[in-house]
Amino acid sequence: MSLKYGLIGCGMMGREHLRNIALLPGVDVVSVFDPDPQQLRQALPLAPRAQAAQSIAGMLTKDPLDALIIASPNHLHIRQLKEIAGHRTLPILCEKPLFTAPADDAEVRAFQR
């Protein structure tokens, strides 16, 4: 049995996560999402068992994920976390910073409740 990961964001940090996960026994990236087709093309060879998701919602409703990595641009993290929370509860590694605008602090605190 392997742990099944999903990855949101296939840029430099996303690809670094893919390289590192590939070194772990019993772990597979099964789904990746990035709206930029070029980023997706560069990432897929690093995760040979992964399918390209058309959206975050598609990734969460279709794929049997055990964990999720968010490596998208920083300003998208809060919006993506809110979208994920509307679908499923999963362990998530979110690249830092968690948010970029001080006003986002209230939204982050709302997740704690």
mmCIF file of C-alpha atoms in Angstrom:
data_model
loop_
_atom_site.group_PDB
_atom_site.id
_atom_site.type_symbol
_atom_site.label_atom_id
_atom_site.label_comp_id
_atom_site.label_asym_id
_atom_site.label_seq_id
_atom_site.Cartn_x
_atom_site.Cartn_y
_atom_site.Cartn_z
ATOM 1 C CA MET A 1 0.000 0.000 0.000
ATOM 2 C CA SER A 2 1.326 3.433 -0.858
ATOM 3 C CA LEU A 3 0.436 6.891 0.369
ATOM 4 C CA LYS A 4 -1.161 8.884 -2.423
ATOM 5 C CA TYR A 5 -0.250 12.540 -2.700
ATOM 6 C CA GLY A 6 -1.714 15.350 -4.725
ATOM 7 C CA LEU A 7 0.289 18.434 -5.705
ATOM 8 C CA ILE A 8 -1.070 21.898 -6.417
ATOM 9 C CA GLY A 9 1.471 24.105 -8.184
ATOM 10 C CA CYS A 10 4.057 22.636 -10.546
ATOM 11 C CA GLY A 11 6.566 25.466 -10.585
ATOM 12 C CA MET A 12 10.072 25.306 -9.150
ATOM 13 C CA MET A 13 9.002 24.392 -5.601
ATOM 14 C CA GLY A 14 6.360 21.941 -6.788
ATOM 15 C CA ARG A 15 8.905 20.131 -8.919
ATOM 16 C CA GLU A 16 11.325 20.061 -5.991
ATOM 17 C CA HIS A 17 8.641 18.371 -3.901
ATOM 18 C CA LEU A 18 8.087 15.842 -6.684
ATOM 19 C CA ARG A 19 11.807 15.014 -6.765
ATOM 20 C CA ASN A 20 11.912 14.558 -2.994
ATOM 21 C CA ILE A 21 8.752 12.445 -2.834
ATOM 22 C CA ALA A 22 10.179 10.180 -5.539
ATOM 23 C CA LEU A 23 12.922 9.238 -3.049
ATOM 24 C CA LEU A 24 10.444 7.986 -0.451
ATOM 25 C CA PRO A 25 9.431 4.326 -0.438
ATOM 26 C CA GLY A 26 5.711 3.684 -0.416
ATOM 27 C CA VAL A 27 4.701 7.172 -1.545
ATOM 28 C CA ASP A 28 3.272 8.149 -4.938
ATOM 29 C CA VAL A 29 2.084 11.421 -6.385
ATOM 30 C CA VAL A 30 -1.120 10.449 -8.174
ATOM 31 C CA SER A 31 -2.499 13.854 -9.144
ATOM 32 C CA VAL A 32 -1.039 17.245 -10.032
ATOM 33 C CA PHE A 33 -2.702 20.542 -10.829
ATOM 34 C CA ASP A 34 -1.370 23.726 -12.355
ATOM 35 C CA PRO A 35 -3.306 26.066 -14.640
ATOM 36 C CA ASP A 36 -0.133 26.681 -16.660
ATOM 37 C CA PRO A 37 0.249 23.874 -19.248
ATOM 38 C CA GLN A 38 4.005 24.444 -19.535
ATOM 39 C CA GLN A 39 4.518 23.983 -15.787
ATOM 40 C CA LEU A 40 2.390 20.850 -15.903
ATOM 41 C CA ARG A 41 4.411 19.414 -18.817
ATOM 42 C CA GLN A 42 7.634 19.954 -16.877
ATOM 43 C CA ALA A 43 6.264 18.309 -13.734
ATOM 44 C CA LEU A 44 4.574 15.188 -15.081
ATOM 45 C CA PRO A 45 7.811 13.333 -15.984
ATOM 46 C CA LEU A 46 8.843 13.680 -12.318
ATOM 47 C CA ALA A 47 5.680 11.867 -11.176
ATOM 48 C CA PRO A 48 5.143 8.997 -13.620
ATOM 49 C CA ARG A 49 2.004 7.707 -11.846
ATOM 50 C CA ALA A 50 0.350 11.121 -11.687
ATOM 51 C CA GLN A 51 -2.591 12.306 -13.701
ATOM 52 C CA ALA A 52 -3.029 15.961 -14.578
ATOM 53 C CA ALA A 53 -6.111 17.352 -12.851
ATOM 54 C CA GLN A 54 -8.198 20.001 -14.618
ATOM 55 C CA SER A 55 -8.958 21.806 -11.352
ATOM 56 C CA ILE A 56 -8.473 21.586 -7.611
ATOM 57 C CA ALA A 57 -12.093 20.493 -7.224
ATOM 58 C CA GLY A 58 -11.551 17.766 -9.801
ATOM 59 C CA MET A 59 -8.464 16.582 -7.987
ATOM 60 C CA LEU A 60 -10.309 16.391 -4.681
ATOM 61 C CA THR A 61 -13.468 14.704 -5.891
ATOM 62 C CA LYS A 62 -11.896 12.197 -8.268
ATOM 63 C CA ASP A 63 -8.579 11.094 -6.838
ATOM 64 C CA PRO A 64 -8.140 8.986 -3.676
ATOM 65 C CA LEU A 65 -5.621 11.247 -1.946
ATOM 66 C CA ASP A 66 -4.035 10.662 1.453
ATOM 67 C CA ALA A 67 -2.217 14.016 1.580
ATOM 68 C CA LEU A 68 -1.845 17.226 -0.373
ATOM 69 C CA ILE A 69 0.994 19.648 -1.058
ATOM 70 C CA ILE A 70 0.299 23.261 -1.964
ATOM 71 C CA ALA A 71 3.267 24.761 -3.801
ATOM 72 C CA SER A 72 1.379 27.389 -5.759
ATOM 73 C CA PRO A 73 2.179 31.118 -5.731
ATOM 74 C CA ASN A 74 1.903 32.521 -2.202
ATOM 75 C CA HIS A 75 -1.021 34.835 -2.895
ATOM 76 C CA LEU A 76 -3.188 31.820 -3.841
ATOM 77 C CA HIS A 77 -2.712 29.769 -0.665
ATOM 78 C CA ILE A 78 -5.653 31.076 1.361
ATOM 79 C CA ARG A 79 -8.107 30.828 -1.531
ATOM 80 C CA GLN A 80 -6.938 27.290 -2.286
ATOM 81 C CA LEU A 81 -7.108 26.208 1.352
ATOM 82 C CA LYS A 82 -10.679 27.477 1.531
ATOM 83 C CA GLU A 83 -11.573 25.546 -1.617
ATOM 84 C CA ILE A 84 -9.995 22.373 -0.248
ATOM 85 C CA ALA A 85 -11.814 22.764 3.080
ATOM 86 C CA GLY A 86 -15.107 22.853 1.173
ATOM 87 C CA HIS A 87 -14.417 19.384 -0.270
ATOM 88 C CA ARG A 88 -12.349 17.240 2.061
ATOM 89 C CA THR A 89 -10.243 17.032 5.156
ATOM 90 C CA LEU A 90 -6.677 16.036 4.306
ATOM 91 C CA PRO A 91 -3.220 16.470 5.771
ATOM 92 C CA ILE A 92 -1.746 19.437 3.896
ATOM 93 C CA LEU A 93 1.757 20.747 3.526
ATOM 94 C CA CYS A 94 1.414 24.370 2.431
ATOM 95 C CA GLU A 95 4.525 26.173 1.273
ATOM 96 C CA LYS A 96 5.365 29.342 3.143
ATOM 97 C CA PRO A 97 4.312 31.991 3.533
ATOM 98 C CA LEU A 98 0.806 30.867 4.336
ATOM 99 C CA PHE A 99 -0.536 34.287 3.378
ATOM 100 C CA THR A 100 0.852 37.541 2.029
ATOM 101 C CA ALA A 101 -1.616 40.228 3.146
ATOM 102 C CA PRO A 102 -2.119 41.125 6.827
ATOM 103 C CA ALA A 103 -5.887 41.151 6.231
ATOM 104 C CA ASP A 104 -5.693 37.404 5.501
ATOM 105 C CA ASP A 105 -4.878 36.743 9.158
ATOM 106 C CA ALA A 106 -8.589 36.663 10.034
ATOM 107 C CA GLU A 107 -9.246 34.027 7.386
ATOM 108 C CA VAL A 108 -6.407 31.876 8.703
ATOM 109 C CA ARG A 109 -7.767 32.151 12.243
ATOM 110 C CA ALA A 110 -11.195 31.055 10.985
ATOM 111 C CA PHE A 111 -9.635 27.721 9.952
ATOM 112 C CA GLN A 112 -8.654 27.147 13.577
ATOM 113 C CA ARG A 113 -12.273 27.126 14.729
#
